[in-house]
Amino acid sequence: MPLLLTACDKGAPPAPEQSTSAVDAPPAIPVMGPERPILAFGDSLLAGYGLEDGESYPARLENALRARGINARITNAGVSGDTTSAGLERLDFTLKSQSVKPELVILSLGGNDMLRSLPPEQTRQNLEAILKRLKGDNIRVVLLGMMAAPNLGKDYAAQFNPIYPQLAQKYGAVLVPFFLQPVIDKPDLLQKDHVHPTAIGIEEIVTATVDDVADALPKKAGG
């Protein structure tokens, strides 16, 4: 099912989808080592739009990492409706607001640019500025890629889709080629807007990406 051309508004979210997601997981194994601070920085796909507390991607990813024994602590800095421009504007403030410097940033921006048909070159410039800033601070990045909706046409897709792999390669970020891949064309894993994952959809995305995030964390001496 194609993504609908509807921007992620900052208004009241729809009623949360009812789910019986894999929150009933087996007891987590003990976490090991020092706390690993991670910053999830992005838009509604990280903010948990339409979901209950504890069902957002950062919350479920933190649980998945801790179940593997990684002492992850993820700060959710997702803001529904954010474009790459809005994200760039608040990046410095967000970084300075952290009590400890994050070892890793999970970056998810650009979806709202695409849904609003903003010029892809603008998206590229903003994402590049964000990645350059994080690289300058020696913070590793997992870049969550997006793909243009089919109804925007081939020309737009040809300009938008290469942004993520090209910037990931240039700045040494770990790339998730298409963050929503596990839920696309699966209506039961998407909310009624056909854009945002349900709680069960989030679980599928976490399963598909937790290895990338775990591998992206800096290696600790003796670890």
JSON list of C-alpha atoms in Angstrom, two decimals:
[
{"chain": "A", "resi": 1, "resn": "MET", "atom": "CA", "xyz": [0.00, 0.00, 0.00]},
{"chain": "A", "resi": 2, "resn": "PRO", "atom": "CA", "xyz": [1.61, 3.29, -1.02]},
{"chain": "A", "resi": 3, "resn": "LEU", "atom": "CA", "xyz": [2.34, 5.87, 1.59]},
{"chain": "A", "resi": 4, "resn": "LEU", "atom": "CA", "xyz": [-0.38, 8.51, 1.64]},
{"chain": "A", "resi": 5, "resn": "LEU", "atom": "CA", "xyz": [0.73, 12.05, 0.86]},
{"chain": "A", "resi": 6, "resn": "THR", "atom": "CA", "xyz": [-0.15, 13.32, 4.32]},
{"chain": "A", "resi": 7, "resn": "ALA", "atom": "CA", "xyz": [2.33, 15.17, 6.48]},
{"chain": "A", "resi": 8, "resn": "CYS", "atom": "CA", "xyz": [2.85, 14.18, 10.10]},
{"chain": "A", "resi": 9, "resn": "ASP", "atom": "CA", "xyz": [0.94, 16.93, 11.86]},
{"chain": "A", "resi": 10, "resn": "LYS", "atom": "CA", "xyz": [1.72, 18.11, 15.36]},
{"chain": "A", "resi": 11, "resn": "GLY", "atom": "CA", "xyz": [-1.95, 17.94, 16.32]},
{"chain": "A", "resi": 12, "resn": "ALA", "atom": "CA", "xyz": [-3.67, 15.34, 18.42]},
{"chain": "A", "resi": 13, "resn": "PRO", "atom": "CA", "xyz": [-2.76, 11.81, 17.31]},
{"chain": "A", "resi": 14, "resn": "PRO", "atom": "CA", "xyz": [-5.41, 9.28, 16.39]},
{"chain": "A", "resi": 15, "resn": "ALA", "atom": "CA", "xyz": [-6.66, 6.86, 18.99]},
{"chain": "A", "resi": 16, "resn": "PRO", "atom": "CA", "xyz": [-3.87, 4.38, 19.71]},
{"chain": "A", "resi": 17, "resn": "GLU", "atom": "CA", "xyz": [-4.16, 1.08, 17.92]},
{"chain": "A", "resi": 18, "resn": "GLN", "atom": "CA", "xyz": [-4.97, -1.81, 20.18]},
{"chain": "A", "resi": 19, "resn": "SER", "atom": "CA", "xyz": [-2.36, -4.50, 20.01]},
{"chain": "A", "resi": 20, "resn": "THR", "atom": "CA", "xyz": [-1.16, -7.63, 21.65]},
{"chain": "A", "resi": 21, "resn": "SER", "atom": "CA", "xyz": [2.45, -6.97, 20.66]},
{"chain": "A", "resi": 22, "resn": "ALA", "atom": "CA", "xyz": [5.43, -8.87, 21.88]},
{"chain": "A", "resi": 23, "resn": "VAL", "atom": "CA", "xyz": [5.53, -6.92, 25.11]},
{"chain": "A", "resi": 24, "resn": "ASP", "atom": "CA", "xyz": [5.00, -10.32, 26.67]},
{"chain": "A", "resi": 25, "resn": "ALA", "atom": "CA", "xyz": [8.64, -11.13, 26.01]},
{"chain": "A", "resi": 26, "resn": "PRO", "atom": "CA", "xyz": [10.65, -13.53, 28.17]},
{"chain": "A", "resi": 27, "resn": "PRO", "atom": "CA", "xyz": [12.56, -12.02, 31.08]},
{"chain": "A", "resi": 28, "resn": "ALA", "atom": "CA", "xyz": [15.53, -9.97, 29.91]},
{"chain": "A", "resi": 29, "resn": "ILE", "atom": "CA", "xyz": [19.02, -11.25, 30.61]},
{"chain": "A", "resi": 30, "resn": "PRO", "atom": "CA", "xyz": [21.02, -9.05, 32.97]},
{"chain": "A", "resi": 31, "resn": "VAL", "atom": "CA", "xyz": [22.51, -5.98, 31.31]},
{"chain": "A", "resi": 32, "resn": "MET", "atom": "CA", "xyz": [26.27, -5.71, 31.39]},
{"chain": "A", "resi": 33, "resn": "GLY", "atom": "CA", "xyz": [28.82, -2.94, 31.58]},
{"chain": "A", "resi": 34, "resn": "PRO", "atom": "CA", "xyz": [28.43, 0.83, 31.77]},
{"chain": "A", "resi": 35, "resn": "GLU", "atom": "CA", "xyz": [25.35, 2.60, 30.53]},
{"chain": "A", "resi": 36, "resn": "ARG", "atom": "CA", "xyz": [25.35, 3.25, 26.77]},
{"chain": "A", "resi": 37, "resn": "PRO", "atom": "CA", "xyz": [23.65, 6.59, 26.09]},
{"chain": "A", "resi": 38, "resn": "ILE", "atom": "CA", "xyz": [21.86, 6.77, 22.73]},
{"chain": "A", "resi": 39, "resn": "LEU", "atom": "CA", "xyz": [19.92, 9.70, 21.28]},
{"chain": "A", "resi": 40, "resn": "ALA", "atom": "CA", "xyz": [16.96, 9.01, 18.97]},
{"chain": "A", "resi": 41, "resn": "PHE", "atom": "CA", "xyz": [16.59, 12.22, 16.95]},
{"chain": "A", "resi": 42, "resn": "GLY", "atom": "CA", "xyz": [13.86, 12.66, 14.39]},
{"chain": "A", "resi": 43, "resn": "ASP", "atom": "CA", "xyz": [10.18, 12.98, 13.61]},
{"chain": "A", "resi": 44, "resn": "SER", "atom": "CA", "xyz": [6.92, 11.17, 14.41]},
{"chain": "A", "resi": 45, "resn": "LEU", "atom": "CA", "xyz": [8.37, 7.78, 13.44]},
{"chain": "A", "resi": 46, "resn": "LEU", "atom": "CA", "xyz": [10.53, 8.05, 16.55]},
{"chain": "A", "resi": 47, "resn": "ALA", "atom": "CA", "xyz": [8.17, 10.14, 18.69]},
{"chain": "A", "resi": 48, "resn": "GLY", "atom": "CA", "xyz": [5.63, 7.29, 18.83]},
{"chain": "A", "resi": 49, "resn": "TYR", "atom": "CA", "xyz": [2.77, 9.02, 17.03]},
{"chain": "A", "resi": 50, "resn": "GLY", "atom": "CA", "xyz": [-0.52, 7.27, 17.78]},
{"chain": "A", "resi": 51, "resn": "LEU", "atom": "CA", "xyz": [1.05, 4.80, 20.20]},
{"chain": "A", "resi": 52, "resn": "GLU", "atom": "CA", "xyz": [0.83, 4.25, 23.94]},
{"chain": "A", "resi": 53, "resn": "ASP", "atom": "CA", "xyz": [3.70, 5.17, 26.25]},
{"chain": "A", "resi": 54, "resn": "GLY", "atom": "CA", "xyz": [6.44, 2.59, 25.97]},
{"chain": "A", "resi": 55, "resn": "GLU", "atom": "CA", "xyz": [5.45, 1.49, 22.44]},
{"chain": "A", "resi": 56, "resn": "SER", "atom": "CA", "xyz": [7.61, 3.91, 20.44]},
{"chain": "A", "resi": 57, "resn": "TYR", "atom": "CA", "xyz": [10.54, 2.68, 18.39]},
{"chain": "A", "resi": 58, "resn": "PRO", "atom": "CA", "xyz": [13.17, 4.08, 20.81]},
{"chain": "A", "resi": 59, "resn": "ALA", "atom": "CA", "xyz": [11.41, 2.51, 23.82]},
{"chain": "A", "resi": 60, "resn": "ARG", "atom": "CA", "xyz": [11.07, -0.91, 22.21]},
{"chain": "A", "resi": 61, "resn": "LEU", "atom": "CA", "xyz": [14.59, -0.75, 20.77]},
{"chain": "A", "resi": 62, "resn": "GLU", "atom": "CA", "xyz": [15.99, 0.01, 24.21]},
{"chain": "A", "resi": 63, "resn": "ASN", "atom": "CA", "xyz": [14.22, -3.06, 25.57]},
{"chain": "A", "resi": 64, "resn": "ALA", "atom": "CA", "xyz": [15.57, -5.20, 22.73]},
{"chain": "A", "resi": 65, "resn": "LEU", "atom": "CA", "xyz": [19.14, -4.01, 23.32]},
{"chain": "A", "resi": 66, "resn": "ARG", "atom": "CA", "xyz": [18.87, -4.58, 27.06]},
{"chain": "A", "resi": 67, "resn": "ALA", "atom": "CA", "xyz": [17.49, -8.06, 26.43]},
{"chain": "A", "resi": 68, "resn": "ARG", "atom": "CA", "xyz": [20.80, -8.73, 24.68]},
{"chain": "A", "resi": 69, "resn": "GLY", "atom": "CA", "xyz": [22.73, -7.59, 27.73]},
{"chain": "A", "resi": 70, "resn": "ILE", "atom": "CA", "xyz": [23.56, -4.12, 26.36]},
{"chain": "A", "resi": 71, "resn": "ASN", "atom": "CA", "xyz": [23.02, -1.46, 29.01]},
{"chain": "A", "resi": 72, "resn": "ALA", "atom": "CA", "xyz": [21.32, 0.92, 26.56]},
{"chain": "A", "resi": 73, "resn": "ARG", "atom": "CA", "xyz": [19.59, 4.10, 27.64]},
{"chain": "A", "resi": 74, "resn": "ILE", "atom": "CA", "xyz": [17.80, 5.77, 24.73]},
{"chain": "A", "resi": 75, "resn": "THR", "atom": "CA", "xyz": [16.61, 9.37, 24.94]},
{"chain": "A", "resi": 76, "resn": "ASN", "atom": "CA", "xyz": [13.67, 9.96, 22.63]},
{"chain": "A", "resi": 77, "resn": "ALA", "atom": "CA", "xyz": [14.07, 13.33, 20.89]},
{"chain": "A", "resi": 78, "resn": "GLY", "atom": "CA", "xyz": [11.48, 12.64, 18.21]},
{"chain": "A", "resi": 79, "resn": "VAL", "atom": "CA", "xyz": [9.12, 15.51, 17.37]},
{"chain": "A", "resi": 80, "resn": "SER", "atom": "CA", "xyz": [6.05, 14.84, 15.24]},
{"chain": "A", "resi": 81, "resn": "GLY", "atom": "CA", "xyz": [5.93, 17.01, 12.16]},
{"chain": "A", "resi": 82, "resn": "ASP", "atom": "CA", "xyz": [9.64, 17.81, 12.06]},
{"chain": "A", "resi": 83, "resn": "THR", "atom": "CA", "xyz": [11.25, 18.38, 8.69]},
{"chain": "A", "resi": 84, "resn": "THR", "atom": "CA", "xyz": [15.01, 18.20, 8.18]},
{"chain": "A", "resi": 85, "resn": "SER", "atom": "CA", "xyz": [15.08, 21.99, 8.52]},
{"chain": "A", "resi": 86, "resn": "ALA", "atom": "CA", "xyz": [13.29, 21.91, 11.88]},
{"chain": "A", "resi": 87, "resn": "GLY", "atom": "CA", "xyz": [15.57, 19.11, 13.05]},
{"chain": "A", "resi": 88, "resn": "LEU", "atom": "CA", "xyz": [18.68, 21.04, 12.09]},
{"chain": "A", "resi": 89, "resn": "GLU", "atom": "CA", "xyz": [17.41, 24.08, 13.96]},
{"chain": "A", "resi": 90, "resn": "ARG", "atom": "CA", "xyz": [17.02, 22.17, 17.23]},
{"chain": "A", "resi": 91, "resn": "LEU", "atom": "CA", "xyz": [20.06, 19.91, 16.94]},
{"chain": "A", "resi": 92, "resn": "ASP", "atom": "CA", "xyz": [22.49, 22.03, 18.96]},
{"chain": "A", "resi": 93, "resn": "PHE", "atom": "CA", "xyz": [19.98, 22.63, 21.74]},
{"chain": "A", "resi": 94, "resn": "THR", "atom": "CA", "xyz": [19.14, 18.93, 21.90]},
{"chain": "A", "resi": 95, "resn": "LEU", "atom": "CA", "xyz": [22.78, 17.86, 22.08]},
{"chain": "A", "resi": 96, "resn": "LYS", "atom": "CA", "xyz": [23.58, 20.44, 24.76]},
{"chain": "A", "resi": 97, "resn": "SER", "atom": "CA", "xyz": [20.56, 19.31, 26.77]},
{"chain": "A", "resi": 98, "resn": "GLN", "atom": "CA", "xyz": [21.88, 15.77, 27.20]},
{"chain": "A", "resi": 99, "resn": "SER", "atom": "CA", "xyz": [23.29, 15.03, 30.64]},
{"chain": "A", "resi": 100, "resn": "VAL", "atom": "CA", "xyz": [25.97, 12.90, 29.01]},
{"chain": "A", "resi": 101, "resn": "LYS", "atom": "CA", "xyz": [27.24, 12.91, 25.45]},
{"chain": "A", "resi": 102, "resn": "PRO", "atom": "CA", "xyz": [25.48, 10.20, 23.41]},
{"chain": "A", "resi": 103, "resn": "GLU", "atom": "CA", "xyz": [27.65, 7.42, 22.05]},
{"chain": "A", "resi": 104, "resn": "LEU", "atom": "CA", "xyz": [25.25, 7.00, 19.15]},
{"chain": "A", "resi": 105, "resn": "VAL", "atom": "CA", "xyz": [22.55, 9.03, 17.41]},
{"chain": "A", "resi": 106, "resn": "ILE", "atom": "CA", "xyz": [19.70, 7.29, 15.60]},
{"chain": "A", "resi": 107, "resn": "LEU", "atom": "CA", "xyz": [18.64, 9.79, 12.94]},
{"chain": "A", "resi": 108, "resn": "SER", "atom": "CA", "xyz": [15.21, 9.70, 11.28]},
{"chain": "A", "resi": 109, "resn": "LEU", "atom": "CA", "xyz": [14.36, 12.82, 9.29]},
{"chain": "A", "resi": 110, "resn": "GLY", "atom": "CA", "xyz": [13.23, 13.53, 5.75]},
{"chain": "A", "resi": 111, "resn": "GLY", "atom": "CA", "xyz": [9.89, 11.75, 5.66]},
{"chain": "A", "resi": 112, "resn": "ASN", "atom": "CA", "xyz": [7.99, 14.99, 6.20]},
{"chain": "A", "resi": 113, "resn": "ASP", "atom": "CA", "xyz": [10.09, 16.75, 3.58]},
{"chain": "A", "resi": 114, "resn": "MET", "atom": "CA", "xyz": [9.05, 14.08, 1.10]},
{"chain": "A", "resi": 115, "resn": "LEU", "atom": "CA", "xyz": [5.39, 14.06, 2.13]},
{"chain": "A", "resi": 116, "resn": "ARG", "atom": "CA", "xyz": [5.30, 17.84, 1.64]},
{"chain": "A", "resi": 117, "resn": "SER", "atom": "CA", "xyz": [7.13, 17.58, -1.70]},
{"chain": "A", "resi": 118, "resn": "LEU", "atom": "CA", "xyz": [9.94, 19.84, -0.50]},
{"chain": "A", "resi": 119, "resn": "PRO", "atom": "CA", "xyz": [12.94, 20.08, -2.86]},
{"chain": "A", "resi": 120, "resn": "PRO", "atom": "CA", "xyz": [15.18, 17.02, -2.38]},
{"chain": "A", "resi": 121, "resn": "GLU", "atom": "CA", "xyz": [18.27, 19.22, -2.55]},
{"chain": "A", "resi": 122, "resn": "GLN", "atom": "CA", "xyz": [17.02, 21.06, 0.53]},
{"chain": "A", "resi": 123, "resn": "THR", "atom": "CA", "xyz": [16.58, 17.75, 2.33]},
{"chain": "A", "resi": 124, "resn": "ARG", "atom": "CA", "xyz": [20.09, 16.71, 1.33]},
{"chain": "A", "resi": 125, "resn": "GLN", "atom": "CA", "xyz": [21.64, 19.96, 2.55]},
{"chain": "A", "resi": 126, "resn": "ASN", "atom": "CA", "xyz": [19.93, 19.79, 5.93]},
{"chain": "A", "resi": 127, "resn": "LEU", "atom": "CA", "xyz": [20.75, 16.13, 6.52]},
{"chain": "A", "resi": 128, "resn": "GLU", "atom": "CA", "xyz": [24.33, 16.75, 5.51]},
{"chain": "A", "resi": 129, "resn": "ALA", "atom": "CA", "xyz": [24.62, 19.61, 7.99]},
{"chain": "A", "resi": 130, "resn": "ILE", "atom": "CA", "xyz": [23.28, 17.36, 10.75]},
{"chain": "A", "resi": 131, "resn": "LEU", "atom": "CA", "xyz": [25.65, 14.51, 9.88]},
{"chain": "A", "resi": 132, "resn": "LYS", "atom": "CA", "xyz": [28.60, 16.89, 9.61]},
{"chain": "A", "resi": 133, "resn": "ARG", "atom": "CA", "xyz": [27.82, 18.29, 13.06]},
{"chain": "A", "resi": 134, "resn": "LEU", "atom": "CA", "xyz": [27.60, 14.83, 14.62]},
{"chain": "A", "resi": 135, "resn": "LYS", "atom": "CA", "xyz": [30.77, 13.65, 12.92]},
{"chain": "A", "resi": 136, "resn": "GLY", "atom": "CA", "xyz": [32.54, 16.75, 14.20]},
{"chain": "A", "resi": 137, "resn": "ASP", "atom": "CA", "xyz": [31.56, 15.69, 17.73]},
{"chain": "A", "resi": 138, "resn": "ASN", "atom": "CA", "xyz": [32.75, 12.13, 17.07]},
{"chain": "A", "resi": 139, "resn": "ILE", "atom": "CA", "xyz": [29.25, 10.76, 17.57]},
{"chain": "A", "resi": 140, "resn": "ARG", "atom": "CA", "xyz": [28.37, 7.67, 15.59]},
{"chain": "A", "resi": 141, "resn": "VAL", "atom": "CA", "xyz": [25.14, 7.66, 13.60]},
{"chain": "A", "resi": 142, "resn": "VAL", "atom": "CA", "xyz": [22.58, 5.14, 12.44]},
{"chain": "A", "resi": 143, "resn": "LEU", "atom": "CA", "xyz": [20.77, 6.81, 9.55]},
{"chain": "A", "resi": 144, "resn": "LEU", "atom": "CA", "xyz": [17.21, 5.57, 9.01]},
{"chain": "A", "resi": 145, "resn": "GLY", "atom": "CA", "xyz": [16.57, 5.87, 5.29]},
{"chain": "A", "resi": 146, "resn": "MET", "atom": "CA", "xyz": [13.33, 6.86, 3.62]},
{"chain": "A", "resi": 147, "resn": "MET", "atom": "CA", "xyz": [11.95, 6.29, 0.12]},
{"chain": "A", "resi": 148, "resn": "ALA", "atom": "CA", "xyz": [9.78, 8.62, -1.92]},
{"chain": "A", "resi": 149, "resn": "ALA", "atom": "CA", "xyz": [6.10, 7.72, -2.16]},
{"chain": "A", "resi": 150, "resn": "PRO", "atom": "CA", "xyz": [5.24, 6.30, -5.62]},
{"chain": "A", "resi": 151, "resn": "ASN", "atom": "CA", "xyz": [2.67, 9.01, -6.29]},
{"chain": "A", "resi": 152, "resn": "LEU", "atom": "CA", "xyz": [5.41, 11.66, -6.28]},
{"chain": "A", "resi": 153, "resn": "GLY", "atom": "CA", "xyz": [6.74, 10.32, -9.56]},
{"chain": "A", "resi": 154, "resn": "LYS", "atom": "CA", "xyz": [10.01, 8.89, -10.85]},
{"chain": "A", "resi": 155, "resn": "ASP", "atom": "CA", "xyz": [11.80, 12.22, -11.16]},
{"chain": "A", "resi": 156, "resn": "TYR", "atom": "CA", "xyz": [11.27, 13.07, -7.50]},
{"chain": "A", "resi": 157, "resn": "ALA", "atom": "CA", "xyz": [12.27, 9.57, -6.41]},
{"chain": "A", "resi": 158, "resn": "ALA", "atom": "CA", "xyz": [15.44, 9.76, -8.53]},
{"chain": "A", "resi": 159, "resn": "GLN", "atom": "CA", "xyz": [16.48, 12.85, -6.60]},
{"chain": "A", "resi": 160, "resn": "PHE", "atom": "CA", "xyz": [15.24, 11.86, -3.13]},
{"chain": "A", "resi": 161, "resn": "ASN", "atom": "CA", "xyz": [16.05, 8.16, -2.75]},
{"chain": "A", "resi": 162, "resn": "PRO", "atom": "CA", "xyz": [19.85, 8.38, -3.23]},
{"chain": "A", "resi": 163, "resn": "ILE", "atom": "CA", "xyz": [20.23, 10.99, -0.48]},
{"chain": "A", "resi": 164, "resn": "TYR", "atom": "CA", "xyz": [20.48, 8.49, 2.38]},
{"chain": "A", "resi": 165, "resn": "PRO", "atom": "CA", "xyz": [22.98, 5.98, 0.95]},
{"chain": "A", "resi": 166, "resn": "GLN", "atom": "CA", "xyz": [25.17, 8.75, -0.44]},
{"chain": "A", "resi": 167, "resn": "LEU", "atom": "CA", "xyz": [25.31, 10.71, 2.81]},
{"chain": "A", "resi": 168, "resn": "ALA", "atom": "CA", "xyz": [25.76, 7.57, 4.91]},
{"chain": "A", "resi": 169, "resn": "GLN", "atom": "CA", "xyz": [28.79, 6.63, 2.82]},
{"chain": "A", "resi": 170, "resn": "LYS", "atom": "CA", "xyz": [30.23, 10.17, 2.93]},
{"chain": "A", "resi": 171, "resn": "TYR", "atom": "CA", "xyz": [29.93, 10.53, 6.70]},
{"chain": "A", "resi": 172, "resn": "GLY", "atom": "CA", "xyz": [30.51, 6.94, 7.78]},
{"chain": "A", "resi": 173, "resn": "ALA", "atom": "CA", "xyz": [27.01, 6.41, 9.15]},
{"chain": "A", "resi": 174, "resn": "VAL", "atom": "CA", "xyz": [25.39, 3.00, 9.46]},
{"chain": "A", "resi": 175, "resn": "LEU", "atom": "CA", "xyz": [22.52, 2.95, 6.96]},
{"chain": "A", "resi": 176, "resn": "VAL", "atom": "CA", "xyz": [19.14, 1.31, 7.35]},
{"chain": "A", "resi": 177, "resn": "PRO", "atom": "CA", "xyz": [18.13, 1.61, 3.67]},
{"chain": "A", "resi": 178, "resn": "PHE", "atom": "CA", "xyz": [14.37, 1.94, 4.26]},
{"chain": "A", "resi": 179, "resn": "PHE", "atom": "CA", "xyz": [13.21, 2.20, 7.85]},
{"chain": "A", "resi": 180, "resn": "LEU", "atom": "CA", "xyz": [9.59, 1.29, 7.05]},
{"chain": "A", "resi": 181, "resn": "GLN", "atom": "CA", "xyz": [10.41, -1.71, 4.86]},
{"chain": "A", "resi": 182, "resn": "PRO", "atom": "CA", "xyz": [9.11, -4.29, 7.40]},
{"chain": "A", "resi": 183, "resn": "VAL", "atom": "CA", "xyz": [5.62, -2.71, 7.44]},
{"chain": "A", "resi": 184, "resn": "ILE", "atom": "CA", "xyz": [5.04, -1.43, 3.91]},
{"chain": "A", "resi": 185, "resn": "ASP", "atom": "CA", "xyz": [2.21, -3.24, 2.10]},
{"chain": "A", "resi": 186, "resn": "LYS", "atom": "CA", "xyz": [1.14, -4.80, 5.41]},
{"chain": "A", "resi": 187, "resn": "PRO", "atom": "CA", "xyz": [-2.06, -2.96, 6.46]},
{"chain": "A", "resi": 188, "resn": "ASP", "atom": "CA", "xyz": [-2.28, -4.84, 9.75]},
{"chain": "A", "resi": 189, "resn": "LEU", "atom": "CA", "xyz": [1.08, -3.34, 10.79]},
{"chain": "A", "resi": 190, "resn": "LEU", "atom": "CA", "xyz": [0.12, 0.26, 9.96]},
{"chain": "A", "resi": 191, "resn": "GLN", "atom": "CA", "xyz": [-2.21, 2.72, 11.64]},
{"chain": "A", "resi": 192, "resn": "LYS", "atom": "CA", "xyz": [-5.25, 3.98, 9.76]},
{"chain": "A", "resi": 193, "resn": "ASP", "atom": "CA", "xyz": [-3.22, 6.79, 8.17]},
{"chain": "A", "resi": 194, "resn": "HIS", "atom": "CA", "xyz": [-1.20, 4.11, 6.30]},
{"chain": "A", "resi": 195, "resn": "VAL", "atom": "CA", "xyz": [2.02, 5.89, 7.32]},
{"chain": "A", "resi": 196, "resn": "HIS", "atom": "CA", "xyz": [2.74, 5.22, 10.99]},
{"chain": "A", "resi": 197, "resn": "PRO", "atom": "CA", "xyz": [3.37, 1.69, 12.31]},
{"chain": "A", "resi": 198, "resn": "THR", "atom": "CA", "xyz": [1.18, 0.09, 14.95]},
{"chain": "A", "resi": 199, "resn": "ALA", "atom": "CA", "xyz": [2.79, -1.27, 18.10]},
{"chain": "A", "resi": 200, "resn": "ILE", "atom": "CA", "xyz": [3.13, -4.65, 16.39]},
{"chain": "A", "resi": 201, "resn": "GLY", "atom": "CA", "xyz": [4.64, -2.92, 13.37]},
{"chain": "A", "resi": 202, "resn": "ILE", "atom": "CA", "xyz": [7.19, -1.24, 15.64]},
{"chain": "A", "resi": 203, "resn": "GLU", "atom": "CA", "xyz": [8.17, -4.66, 16.96]},
{"chain": "A", "resi": 204, "resn": "GLU", "atom": "CA", "xyz": [8.82, -5.83, 13.40]},
{"chain": "A", "resi": 205, "resn": "ILE", "atom": "CA", "xyz": [10.97, -2.78, 12.69]},
{"chain": "A", "resi": 206, "resn": "VAL", "atom": "CA", "xyz": [12.92, -3.27, 15.92]},
{"chain": "A", "resi": 207, "resn": "THR", "atom": "CA", "xyz": [13.60, -6.89, 14.99]},
{"chain": "A", "resi": 208, "resn": "ALA", "atom": "CA", "xyz": [14.86, -5.77, 11.58]},
{"chain": "A", "resi": 209, "resn": "THR", "atom": "CA", "xyz": [17.16, -3.02, 12.91]},
{"chain": "A", "resi": 210, "resn": "VAL", "atom": "CA", "xyz": [18.41, -4.00, 16.36]},
{"chain": "A", "resi": 211, "resn": "ASP", "atom": "CA", "xyz": [21.52, -5.68, 14.93]},
{"chain": "A", "resi": 212, "resn": "ASP", "atom": "CA", "xyz": [22.45, -2.52, 13.03]},
{"chain": "A", "resi": 213, "resn": "VAL", "atom": "CA", "xyz": [22.14, -0.42, 16.18]},
{"chain": "A", "resi": 214, "resn": "ALA", "atom": "CA", "xyz": [24.04, -2.88, 18.39]},
{"chain": "A", "resi": 215, "resn": "ASP", "atom": "CA", "xyz": [26.87, -3.12, 15.85]},
{"chain": "A", "resi": 216, "resn": "ALA", "atom": "CA", "xyz": [27.06, 0.67, 15.53]},
{"chain": "A", "resi": 217, "resn": "LEU", "atom": "CA", "xyz": [27.79, 1.23, 19.20]},
{"chain": "A", "resi": 218, "resn": "PRO", "atom": "CA", "xyz": [31.47, 1.98, 19.86]},
{"chain": "A", "resi": 219, "resn": "LYS", "atom": "CA", "xyz": [33.42, -1.03, 21.02]},
{"chain": "A", "resi": 220, "resn": "LYS", "atom": "CA", "xyz": [34.47, -0.84, 24.64]},
{"chain": "A", "resi": 221, "resn": "ALA", "atom": "CA", "xyz": [37.91, -1.91, 25.79]},
{"chain": "A", "resi": 222, "resn": "GLY", "atom": "CA", "xyz": [37.77, -5.52, 26.87]},
{"chain": "A", "resi": 223, "resn": "GLY", "atom": "CA", "xyz": [34.26, -5.83, 25.43]}
]
